[in-house]
mmCIF file of C-alpha atoms in Angstrom:
data_model
loop_
_atom_site.group_PDB
_atom_site.id
_atom_site.type_symbol
_atom_site.label_atom_id
_atom_site.label_comp_id
_atom_site.label_asym_id
_atom_site.label_seq_id
_atom_site.Cartn_x
_atom_site.Cartn_y
_atom_site.Cartn_z
ATOM 1 C CA UNK A 233 138.790 -18.727 33.147
ATOM 2 C CA UNK A 234 136.985 -15.546 33.204
ATOM 3 C CA UNK A 235 133.416 -15.310 31.341
ATOM 4 C CA UNK A 236 132.395 -12.758 29.497
ATOM 5 C CA UNK A 237 129.329 -10.970 29.816
ATOM 6 C CA UNK A 238 126.863 -10.855 28.131
ATOM 7 C CA UNK A 239 125.557 -8.252 26.028
ATOM 8 C CA UNK A 240 121.432 -9.118 26.157
ATOM 9 C CA UNK A 241 120.547 -5.297 24.207
ATOM 10 C CA UNK A 242 123.059 -7.390 21.364
ATOM 11 C CA UNK A 243 121.855 -10.687 21.593
ATOM 12 C CA UNK A 244 117.781 -10.675 22.190
ATOM 13 C CA UNK A 245 117.928 -9.200 18.501
ATOM 14 C CA UNK A 246 119.648 -12.100 17.179
ATOM 15 C CA UNK A 247 117.771 -14.530 19.328
ATOM 16 C CA UNK A 248 114.340 -12.955 17.284
ATOM 17 C CA UNK A 249 115.707 -14.035 14.610
ATOM 18 C CA UNK A 250 115.746 -17.746 14.893
ATOM 19 C CA UNK A 251 111.919 -17.019 16.051
ATOM 20 C CA UNK A 252 111.726 -15.946 11.604
ATOM 21 C CA UNK A 253 113.817 -19.505 11.392
ATOM 22 C CA UNK A 254 111.391 -21.763 12.757
ATOM 23 C CA UNK A 255 108.909 -20.126 10.265
ATOM 24 C CA UNK A 256 109.857 -22.813 8.040
ATOM 25 C CA UNK A 257 108.663 -25.564 10.431
ATOM 26 C CA UNK A 258 104.778 -24.683 8.879
ATOM 27 C CA UNK A 259 105.997 -27.242 5.859
ATOM 28 C CA UNK A 260 105.369 -29.466 7.793
ATOM 29 C CA UNK A 261 101.149 -28.812 8.703
ATOM 30 C CA UNK A 262 100.769 -27.143 5.616
ATOM 31 C CA UNK A 263 101.880 -30.048 3.037
ATOM 32 C CA UNK A 264 99.069 -32.062 5.367
ATOM 33 C CA UNK A 265 96.432 -29.252 4.583
ATOM 34 C CA UNK A 266 97.270 -28.350 1.244
ATOM 35 C CA UNK A 267 97.569 -32.440 0.263
ATOM 36 C CA UNK A 268 94.343 -32.656 1.515
ATOM 37 C CA UNK A 269 92.698 -29.183 -0.289
ATOM 38 C CA UNK A 270 94.139 -30.488 -3.585
ATOM 39 C CA UNK A 271 93.539 -34.187 -3.636
ATOM 40 C CA UNK A 272 97.412 -34.662 -4.096
ATOM 41 C CA UNK A 273 98.828 -38.210 -3.764
ATOM 42 C CA UNK A 274 102.064 -38.493 -1.172
ATOM 43 C CA UNK A 275 105.225 -38.012 -3.265
ATOM 44 C CA UNK A 276 103.179 -35.063 -5.527
ATOM 45 C CA UNK A 277 102.825 -33.291 -1.952
ATOM 46 C CA UNK A 278 106.241 -34.025 -1.044
ATOM 47 C CA UNK A 279 107.528 -31.473 -3.009
ATOM 48 C CA UNK A 280 106.190 -29.049 -0.772
ATOM 49 C CA UNK A 281 108.681 -29.519 1.472
ATOM 50 C CA UNK A 282 111.382 -29.566 -1.262
ATOM 51 C CA UNK A 283 109.823 -26.175 -2.367
ATOM 52 C CA UNK A 284 111.590 -24.777 1.081
ATOM 53 C CA UNK A 285 114.711 -26.509 1.966
ATOM 54 C CA UNK A 286 116.616 -27.510 -1.858
ATOM 55 C CA UNK A 287 117.428 -24.223 -2.053
ATOM 56 C CA UNK A 288 119.584 -24.766 1.149
ATOM 57 C CA UNK A 289 121.396 -26.852 -1.250
ATOM 58 C CA UNK A 290 122.108 -23.916 -3.731
ATOM 59 C CA UNK A 291 122.143 -21.157 -1.770
ATOM 60 C CA UNK A 292 124.423 -22.135 0.890
ATOM 61 C CA UNK A 293 127.340 -21.306 0.379
ATOM 62 C CA UNK A 294 127.143 -18.527 -2.291
ATOM 63 C CA UNK A 295 125.882 -17.135 1.021
ATOM 64 C CA UNK A 296 127.695 -17.960 3.217
ATOM 65 C CA UNK A 297 130.852 -16.528 0.679
ATOM 66 C CA UNK A 298 129.155 -13.129 -0.190
ATOM 67 C CA UNK A 299 128.225 -12.532 3.291
ATOM 68 C CA UNK A 300 132.423 -12.526 4.796
ATOM 69 C CA UNK A 301 131.770 -9.150 2.366
ATOM 70 C CA UNK A 302 128.712 -7.411 2.912
ATOM 71 C CA UNK A 303 128.347 -8.648 6.667
ATOM 72 C CA UNK A 304 126.533 -11.441 8.746
ATOM 73 C CA UNK A 305 124.279 -8.773 10.040
ATOM 74 C CA UNK A 306 123.684 -7.567 6.474
ATOM 75 C CA UNK A 307 122.744 -10.445 5.250
ATOM 76 C CA UNK A 308 120.212 -11.938 8.256
ATOM 77 C CA UNK A 309 118.036 -8.574 7.643
ATOM 78 C CA UNK A 310 117.931 -9.826 3.772
ATOM 79 C CA UNK A 311 117.304 -13.540 4.709
ATOM 80 C CA UNK A 312 114.080 -12.250 7.531
ATOM 81 C CA UNK A 313 113.091 -9.510 4.587
ATOM 82 C CA UNK A 314 112.241 -12.304 2.396
ATOM 83 C CA UNK A 315 110.410 -15.207 4.209
ATOM 84 C CA UNK A 316 108.535 -11.936 5.349
ATOM 85 C CA UNK A 317 107.642 -11.289 1.545
ATOM 86 C CA UNK A 318 106.927 -15.241 1.388
ATOM 87 C CA UNK A 319 104.264 -15.147 4.141
ATOM 88 C CA UNK A 320 102.589 -12.726 1.958
ATOM 89 C CA UNK A 321 102.022 -14.829 -0.787
ATOM 90 C CA UNK A 322 99.288 -17.403 -0.022
ATOM 91 C CA UNK A 323 97.187 -13.875 0.094
ATOM 92 C CA UNK A 324 97.238 -13.276 -3.950
ATOM 93 C CA UNK A 325 95.451 -16.139 -4.398
ATOM 94 C CA UNK A 326 94.669 -19.849 -3.416
ATOM 95 C CA UNK A 327 96.533 -23.094 -5.494
ATOM 96 C CA UNK A 328 99.275 -25.681 -5.206
ATOM 97 C CA UNK A 329 101.689 -23.118 -7.819
ATOM 98 C CA UNK A 330 101.105 -20.363 -5.421
ATOM 99 C CA UNK A 331 101.919 -22.191 -2.630
ATOM 100 C CA UNK A 332 104.856 -23.245 -4.183
ATOM 101 C CA UNK A 333 105.844 -20.455 -5.163
ATOM 102 C CA UNK A 334 105.299 -19.397 -1.048
ATOM 103 C CA UNK A 335 107.665 -21.959 -0.177
ATOM 104 C CA UNK A 336 109.721 -20.882 -2.526
ATOM 105 C CA UNK A 337 110.561 -17.111 -1.041
ATOM 106 C CA UNK A 338 110.234 -19.121 2.162
ATOM 107 C CA UNK A 339 112.479 -20.689 1.368
ATOM 108 C CA UNK A 340 115.031 -18.647 -0.096
ATOM 109 C CA UNK A 341 114.321 -16.280 3.227
ATOM 110 C CA UNK A 342 115.559 -18.711 5.520
ATOM 111 C CA UNK A 343 118.700 -20.374 3.868
ATOM 112 C CA UNK A 344 119.986 -16.727 4.020
ATOM 113 C CA UNK A 345 118.973 -16.425 7.981
ATOM 114 C CA UNK A 346 120.900 -19.965 9.263
ATOM 115 C CA UNK A 347 123.769 -18.930 7.233
ATOM 116 C CA UNK A 348 123.630 -16.092 8.876
ATOM 117 C CA UNK A 349 121.935 -16.250 11.840
ATOM 118 C CA UNK A 350 124.616 -18.508 13.687
ATOM 119 C CA UNK A 351 127.777 -17.382 13.240
ATOM 120 C CA UNK A 352 126.337 -13.353 13.722
ATOM 121 C CA UNK A 353 124.716 -15.629 17.353
ATOM 122 C CA UNK A 354 129.049 -16.467 17.723
ATOM 123 C CA UNK A 355 130.107 -12.631 17.780
ATOM 124 C CA UNK A 356 127.520 -12.044 20.292
ATOM 125 C CA UNK A 357 128.159 -14.848 22.237
ATOM 126 C CA UNK A 358 130.343 -15.609 25.614
ATOM 127 C CA UNK A 359 132.780 -18.215 23.792
ATOM 128 C CA UNK A 360 132.330 -20.452 26.963
ATOM 129 C CA UNK A 361 128.860 -19.884 26.267
ATOM 130 C CA UNK A 362 128.120 -20.893 22.515
ATOM 131 C CA UNK A 363 127.038 -24.639 22.851
ATOM 132 C CA UNK A 364 124.438 -24.037 25.329
ATOM 133 C CA UNK A 365 123.028 -20.669 23.507
ATOM 134 C CA UNK A 366 122.958 -22.518 20.823
ATOM 135 C CA UNK A 367 120.586 -24.891 21.672
ATOM 136 C CA UNK A 368 118.595 -21.812 23.237
ATOM 137 C CA UNK A 369 118.350 -20.699 20.050
ATOM 138 C CA UNK A 370 116.744 -23.960 18.753
ATOM 139 C CA UNK A 371 114.345 -24.037 21.830
ATOM 140 C CA UNK A 372 112.761 -20.862 20.948
ATOM 141 C CA UNK A 373 112.694 -22.206 16.880
ATOM 142 C CA UNK A 374 110.912 -25.211 18.677
ATOM 143 C CA UNK A 375 108.510 -22.863 20.306
ATOM 144 C CA UNK A 376 107.837 -20.852 16.966
ATOM 145 C CA UNK A 377 107.300 -24.690 15.043
ATOM 146 C CA UNK A 378 105.088 -26.038 17.508
ATOM 147 C CA UNK A 379 102.769 -23.161 18.130
ATOM 148 C CA UNK A 380 102.897 -22.994 13.827
ATOM 149 C CA UNK A 381 100.151 -25.867 14.387
ATOM 150 C CA UNK A 382 97.990 -24.216 16.731
ATOM 151 C CA UNK A 383 97.560 -21.107 15.577
ATOM 152 C CA UNK A 384 96.917 -22.838 12.042
ATOM 153 C CA UNK A 385 94.574 -24.946 13.485
ATOM 154 C CA UNK A 386 92.475 -21.844 15.768
ATOM 155 C CA UNK A 387 92.295 -19.714 12.774
ATOM 156 C CA UNK A 388 90.935 -22.525 10.682
ATOM 157 C CA UNK A 389 87.972 -23.286 12.883
ATOM 158 C CA UNK A 390 87.753 -19.631 14.554
ATOM 159 C CA UNK A 391 88.053 -18.172 10.885
ATOM 160 C CA UNK A 392 87.745 -20.594 8.608
ATOM 161 C CA UNK A 393 91.561 -19.977 7.081
ATOM 162 C CA UNK A 394 94.445 -21.807 8.331
ATOM 163 C CA UNK A 395 96.611 -19.790 5.753
ATOM 164 C CA UNK A 396 95.893 -16.152 8.427
ATOM 165 C CA UNK A 397 98.778 -17.958 9.880
ATOM 166 C CA UNK A 398 101.129 -16.640 7.035
ATOM 167 C CA UNK A 399 99.773 -13.263 8.485
ATOM 168 C CA UNK A 400 101.053 -13.662 11.910
ATOM 169 C CA UNK A 401 104.334 -14.633 10.642
ATOM 170 C CA UNK A 402 104.425 -12.229 8.390
ATOM 171 C CA UNK A 403 104.019 -9.471 10.847
ATOM 172 C CA UNK A 404 106.218 -11.436 13.378
ATOM 173 C CA UNK A 405 108.763 -10.585 10.455
ATOM 174 C CA UNK A 406 109.165 -7.462 10.283
ATOM 175 C CA UNK A 407 109.369 -6.383 13.515
ATOM 176 C CA UNK A 408 112.747 -8.621 13.710
ATOM 177 C CA UNK A 409 114.337 -7.019 10.284
ATOM 178 C CA UNK A 410 113.252 -3.584 11.984
ATOM 179 C CA UNK A 411 115.250 -4.529 15.086
ATOM 180 C CA UNK A 412 117.730 -6.190 14.250
ATOM 181 C CA UNK A 413 118.579 -3.647 11.667
ATOM 182 C CA UNK A 414 118.322 -0.553 14.151
ATOM 183 C CA UNK A 415 120.967 -2.599 16.411
ATOM 184 C CA UNK A 416 124.774 -1.995 15.890
ATOM 185 C CA UNK A 417 127.053 -4.962 16.367
ATOM 186 C CA UNK A 418 130.499 -4.973 15.464
ATOM 187 C CA UNK A 419 131.429 -8.303 13.696
ATOM 188 C CA UNK A 420 134.538 -10.348 14.084
ATOM 189 C CA UNK A 421 136.807 -10.389 11.703
ATOM 190 C CA UNK A 422 136.923 -12.098 8.449
ATOM 191 C CA UNK A 423 139.453 -14.673 7.355
ATOM 192 C CA UNK A 424 142.708 -13.379 6.704
ATOM 193 C CA UNK A 425 142.259 -14.379 2.976
ATOM 194 C CA UNK A 426 138.537 -14.081 1.762
ATOM 195 C CA UNK A 427 136.301 -16.759 1.674
ATOM 196 C CA UNK A 428 135.620 -18.764 -2.178
ATOM 197 C CA UNK A 429 133.235 -21.332 -3.957
ATOM 198 C CA UNK A 430 137.773 -22.991 -3.714
ATOM 199 C CA UNK A 431 138.065 -22.121 0.003
ATOM 200 C CA UNK A 432 134.915 -23.976 0.686
ATOM 201 C CA UNK A 433 134.915 -27.000 0.011
ATOM 202 C CA UNK A 434 137.951 -27.822 -0.091
ATOM 203 C CA UNK A 435 136.333 -28.411 3.295
ATOM 204 C CA UNK A 436 135.017 -31.313 3.067
ATOM 205 C CA UNK A 437 138.705 -32.796 2.412
ATOM 206 C CA UNK A 438 138.645 -32.774 5.679
ATOM 207 C CA UNK A 439 137.598 -35.823 6.861
ATOM 208 C CA UNK A 440 135.072 -34.684 9.606
ATOM 209 C CA UNK A 441 133.912 -32.120 8.265
ATOM 210 C CA UNK A 442 132.443 -33.836 6.048
ATOM 211 C CA UNK A 443 131.249 -36.256 8.429
ATOM 212 C CA UNK A 444 129.315 -33.911 9.833
ATOM 213 C CA UNK A 445 128.431 -32.361 7.001
ATOM 214 C CA UNK A 446 126.736 -35.080 5.863
ATOM 215 C CA UNK A 447 125.640 -35.440 9.753
ATOM 216 C CA UNK A 448 123.257 -32.305 9.419
ATOM 217 C CA UNK A 449 122.015 -33.277 6.263
ATOM 218 C CA UNK A 450 121.038 -36.469 7.710
ATOM 219 C CA UNK A 451 119.627 -34.904 11.093
ATOM 220 C CA UNK A 452 117.519 -32.355 8.972
ATOM 221 C CA UNK A 453 116.856 -34.371 6.701
ATOM 222 C CA UNK A 454 114.766 -36.662 9.422
ATOM 223 C CA UNK A 455 113.702 -33.895 11.024
ATOM 224 C CA UNK A 456 111.334 -32.897 7.836
ATOM 225 C CA UNK A 457 110.444 -35.888 7.086
ATOM 226 C CA UNK A 458 109.148 -36.462 10.481
ATOM 227 C CA UNK A 459 107.117 -33.882 10.778
ATOM 228 C CA UNK A 460 105.961 -34.280 7.059
ATOM 229 C CA UNK A 461 104.745 -37.587 7.646
ATOM 230 C CA UNK A 462 103.478 -37.211 11.306
ATOM 231 C CA UNK A 463 100.028 -36.312 10.691
ATOM 232 C CA UNK A 464 100.100 -39.651 7.629
ATOM 233 C CA UNK A 465 101.404 -41.806 10.068
ATOM 234 C CA UNK A 466 98.255 -41.282 12.493
ATOM 235 C CA UNK A 467 95.664 -41.247 9.947
ATOM 236 C CA UNK A 468 96.932 -44.459 8.260
ATOM 237 C CA UNK A 469 98.423 -46.635 11.747
ATOM 238 C CA UNK A 470 95.058 -45.150 14.131
ATOM 239 C CA UNK A 471 92.823 -44.171 11.854
ATOM 240 C CA UNK A 472 92.829 -40.282 13.100
ATOM 241 C CA UNK A 473 91.424 -37.867 10.292
ATOM 242 C CA UNK A 474 93.626 -34.620 9.734
ATOM 243 C CA UNK A 475 93.037 -32.160 12.263
ATOM 244 C CA UNK A 476 93.333 -34.679 15.199
ATOM 245 C CA UNK A 477 96.751 -36.040 13.489
ATOM 246 C CA UNK A 478 97.689 -32.406 13.459
ATOM 247 C CA UNK A 479 97.909 -33.469 17.200
ATOM 248 C CA UNK A 480 101.184 -35.707 16.751
ATOM 249 C CA UNK A 481 103.091 -32.660 15.257
ATOM 250 C CA UNK A 482 102.439 -30.594 18.176
ATOM 251 C CA UNK A 483 103.058 -33.483 20.274
ATOM 252 C CA UNK A 484 106.401 -33.395 18.067
ATOM 253 C CA UNK A 485 107.478 -29.444 18.413
ATOM 254 C CA UNK A 486 106.658 -30.263 22.245
ATOM 255 C CA UNK A 487 109.275 -32.024 23.058
ATOM 256 C CA UNK A 488 111.843 -29.943 20.671
ATOM 257 C CA UNK A 489 111.405 -27.759 22.713
ATOM 258 C CA UNK A 490 111.245 -29.321 25.939
ATOM 259 C CA UNK A 491 115.461 -31.373 24.676
ATOM 260 C CA UNK A 492 116.633 -28.193 23.322
ATOM 261 C CA UNK A 493 115.124 -26.227 27.462
ATOM 262 C CA UNK A 494 117.222 -29.242 29.174
ATOM 263 C CA UNK A 495 119.971 -28.732 26.514
ATOM 264 C CA UNK A 496 120.740 -25.432 26.999
ATOM 265 C CA UNK A 497 120.806 -25.973 30.560
ATOM 266 C CA UNK A 498 123.512 -29.359 30.413
ATOM 267 C CA UNK A 499 125.328 -27.851 28.150
ATOM 268 C CA UNK A 500 126.650 -25.460 30.680
ATOM 269 C CA UNK A 501 127.710 -29.083 32.725
ATOM 270 C CA UNK A 502 128.073 -31.815 29.801
ATOM 271 C CA UNK A 503 130.373 -32.163 27.061
ATOM 272 C CA UNK A 504 128.725 -31.711 23.556
ATOM 273 C CA UNK A 505 130.419 -34.671 22.289
ATOM 274 C CA UNK A 506 129.143 -37.365 25.330
ATOM 275 C CA UNK A 507 126.038 -34.646 24.854
ATOM 276 C CA UNK A 508 125.500 -35.863 21.541
ATOM 277 C CA UNK A 509 125.769 -39.870 21.509
ATOM 278 C CA UNK A 510 122.910 -40.134 24.363
ATOM 279 C CA UNK A 511 120.837 -38.324 22.436
ATOM 280 C CA UNK A 512 121.390 -40.052 19.156
ATOM 281 C CA UNK A 513 120.608 -43.449 20.996
ATOM 282 C CA UNK A 514 117.735 -42.148 22.188
ATOM 283 C CA UNK A 515 116.179 -40.879 18.587
ATOM 284 C CA UNK A 516 117.338 -43.635 17.495
ATOM 285 C CA UNK A 517 115.451 -46.226 19.895
ATOM 286 C CA UNK A 518 112.004 -43.822 19.299
ATOM 287 C CA UNK A 519 112.246 -44.267 15.756
ATOM 288 C CA UNK A 520 112.438 -48.138 15.794
ATOM 289 C CA UNK A 521 109.375 -48.080 18.350
ATOM 290 C CA UNK A 522 106.976 -45.766 15.403
ATOM 291 C CA UNK A 523 107.287 -49.338 13.961
ATOM 292 C CA UNK A 524 105.552 -51.070 16.465
ATOM 293 C CA UNK A 525 103.010 -49.483 18.084
ATOM 294 C CA UNK A 526 99.967 -51.000 19.045
ATOM 295 C CA UNK A 527 97.559 -48.151 20.013
ATOM 296 C CA UNK A 528 97.766 -43.881 19.380
ATOM 297 C CA UNK A 529 99.178 -43.796 22.968
ATOM 298 C CA UNK A 530 102.535 -45.237 22.033
ATOM 299 C CA UNK A 531 102.657 -44.057 18.481
ATOM 300 C CA UNK A 532 102.224 -40.542 20.528
ATOM 301 C CA UNK A 533 104.874 -41.634 22.884
ATOM 302 C CA UNK A 534 107.282 -42.291 20.102
ATOM 303 C CA UNK A 535 106.545 -39.820 18.154
ATOM 304 C CA UNK A 536 107.416 -36.966 21.889
ATOM 305 C CA UNK A 537 110.255 -39.635 22.052
ATOM 306 C CA UNK A 538 111.827 -38.988 18.926
ATOM 307 C CA UNK A 539 111.740 -35.589 19.116
ATOM 308 C CA UNK A 540 113.251 -35.479 22.396
ATOM 309 C CA UNK A 541 116.292 -37.370 21.276
ATOM 310 C CA UNK A 542 116.873 -35.636 17.924
ATOM 311 C CA UNK A 543 116.593 -31.849 20.025
ATOM 312 C CA UNK A 544 119.966 -31.069 19.708
ATOM 313 C CA UNK A 545 121.404 -33.260 17.180
ATOM 314 C CA UNK A 546 121.210 -30.074 15.100
ATOM 315 C CA UNK A 547 123.428 -27.316 17.409
ATOM 316 C CA UNK A 548 125.035 -29.788 18.705
ATOM 317 C CA UNK A 549 126.433 -30.705 15.460
ATOM 318 C CA UNK A 550 127.109 -27.022 14.175
ATOM 319 C CA UNK A 551 128.964 -26.202 17.303
ATOM 320 C CA UNK A 552 131.648 -28.949 17.354
ATOM 321 C CA UNK A 553 132.471 -28.652 14.272
ATOM 322 C CA UNK A 554 132.510 -25.197 14.005
ATOM 323 C CA UNK A 555 134.550 -25.463 17.233
ATOM 324 C CA UNK A 556 137.129 -27.390 15.745
ATOM 325 C CA UNK A 557 137.514 -24.469 12.701
ATOM 326 C CA UNK A 558 135.883 -20.812 14.160
ATOM 327 C CA UNK A 559 138.928 -19.091 12.397
ATOM 328 C CA UNK A 560 136.546 -20.691 9.488
ATOM 329 C CA UNK A 561 133.167 -20.227 10.960
ATOM 330 C CA UNK A 562 131.682 -18.273 7.075
ATOM 331 C CA UNK A 563 132.714 -21.026 5.748
ATOM 332 C CA UNK A 564 131.967 -23.909 7.438
ATOM 333 C CA UNK A 565 128.330 -22.142 8.432
ATOM 334 C CA UNK A 566 127.723 -22.106 4.365
ATOM 335 C CA UNK A 567 128.814 -25.814 4.117
ATOM 336 C CA UNK A 568 126.460 -27.056 7.256
ATOM 337 C CA UNK A 569 123.322 -25.089 5.745
ATOM 338 C CA UNK A 570 124.347 -26.352 2.891
ATOM 339 C CA UNK A 571 123.866 -29.872 4.312
ATOM 340 C CA UNK A 572 120.000 -28.696 5.062
ATOM 341 C CA UNK A 573 118.566 -29.099 1.901
ATOM 342 C CA UNK A 574 117.967 -32.518 3.549
ATOM 343 C CA UNK A 575 114.789 -31.670 3.721
ATOM 344 C CA UNK A 576 114.296 -30.815 0.215
ATOM 345 C CA UNK A 577 115.764 -35.284 -0.785
ATOM 346 C CA UNK A 578 114.749 -36.799 2.693
ATOM 347 C CA UNK A 579 111.008 -36.853 2.504
ATOM 348 C CA UNK A 580 110.447 -37.154 -1.893
ATOM 349 C CA UNK A 581 112.929 -40.124 -0.876
ATOM 350 C CA UNK A 582 110.130 -41.119 1.820
ATOM 351 C CA UNK A 583 107.254 -40.519 -0.643
ATOM 352 C CA UNK A 584 108.509 -42.364 -3.426
ATOM 353 C CA UNK A 585 108.532 -45.449 -0.877
ATOM 354 C CA UNK A 586 105.568 -45.159 0.783
ATOM 355 C CA UNK A 587 103.617 -45.116 -2.822
ATOM 356 C CA UNK A 588 105.175 -47.648 -3.596
ATOM 357 C CA UNK A 589 106.480 -50.111 -0.616
ATOM 358 C CA UNK A 590 103.758 -48.630 1.498
ATOM 359 C CA UNK A 591 103.530 -45.998 4.570
ATOM 360 C CA UNK A 592 105.502 -47.690 7.396
ATOM 361 C CA UNK A 593 108.566 -49.360 4.917
ATOM 362 C CA UNK A 594 109.281 -45.242 3.667
ATOM 363 C CA UNK A 595 110.125 -44.769 8.287
ATOM 364 C CA UNK A 596 112.935 -47.137 7.591
ATOM 365 C CA UNK A 597 114.622 -43.696 5.798
ATOM 366 C CA UNK A 598 114.177 -43.023 9.407
ATOM 367 C CA UNK A 599 116.101 -45.391 11.253
ATOM 368 C CA UNK A 600 119.019 -45.228 8.444
ATOM 369 C CA UNK A 601 119.341 -41.496 9.326
ATOM 370 C CA UNK A 602 119.911 -42.326 13.105
ATOM 371 C CA UNK A 603 121.981 -45.355 12.532
ATOM 372 C CA UNK A 604 124.337 -42.480 11.006
ATOM 373 C CA UNK A 605 123.934 -40.294 13.698
ATOM 374 C CA UNK A 606 124.864 -41.923 16.028
ATOM 375 C CA UNK A 607 127.924 -43.820 14.836
ATOM 376 C CA UNK A 608 129.197 -40.389 14.170
ATOM 377 C CA UNK A 609 127.980 -39.521 17.352
ATOM 378 C CA UNK A 610 129.893 -42.588 18.927
ATOM 379 C CA UNK A 611 132.883 -41.208 16.835
ATOM 380 C CA UNK A 612 133.369 -37.693 18.337
ATOM 381 C CA UNK A 613 132.803 -39.831 21.491
ATOM 382 C CA UNK A 614 136.634 -41.598 20.639
ATOM 383 C CA UNK A 615 138.327 -37.898 20.091
#
């Protein structure tokens, strides 16, 4: 089998869009700071990730259809620009409504970025490297997610303003926009008939597609639910203060980073379906460990293992699905990224359960998500 040549001059600016994609994960550490600054209850604080992720539900399919006509690169440039605008809003003033508005813009921009970046990556990647590159881009995204809490803590201690992290993100967004805008990319041809709402949602009649879309919904929901509750876990479970508890977020993203780097390497040799069943098993067992951790060290180990096990779930599910029907990539991408709205629904559910029954009980939501993902990985291993 011939291996296609990798065109790095086209691949790298697309890779940089995944750096911008990673900015949305600042919602995790931001939730903790905003909750503390405005003395918010758990259920109200969990509106913050919802403002960022609800747009995936409403806009992903329209973006997938529109980019079929306007082009993936153009949509990606627009999405990164809107993300950059969102990063500037916190400097208008500091209030709970203004921060919600910032995450609305970030969420809209990130929705466009996620719908457009993955199929555009397919256009600049050799087909046999696509699954590996998907994990590699998620590794890049994980580095950004890891650096977010570190940058926020650094500027908070050095300059007394944790929101300066948004200025760093705004400048990076501008660089990414300009680099991609001036890069010439030949996009793959659209389907014989342009995508429509009907053609897109009709794919959900396919049991395999539906199962995988729900898998993405729960994958992202569990990831955001975990990310935005790590501080609560360490504070409620082990009495840590918020600055120290933020260490748990860094541990989580270090695990994601390591997992995705290993995934990018191993997926050159291991079949994606086999890799999926192994990683979901690790993630499920690690979430259960959160419940029984007797001290903060074991708690941090459990957090690490959850990240390590779940790090490749999104790229694996996405690439397995799109590889099944590559000619419908725009429509599948729209559905898949619509399912990223799981990040808007799962955290509020956890927040409501936490308010009513206690924080530890809310973690059962993560267990349910991981049980489903384990089951679909097993089904896929049999296909």
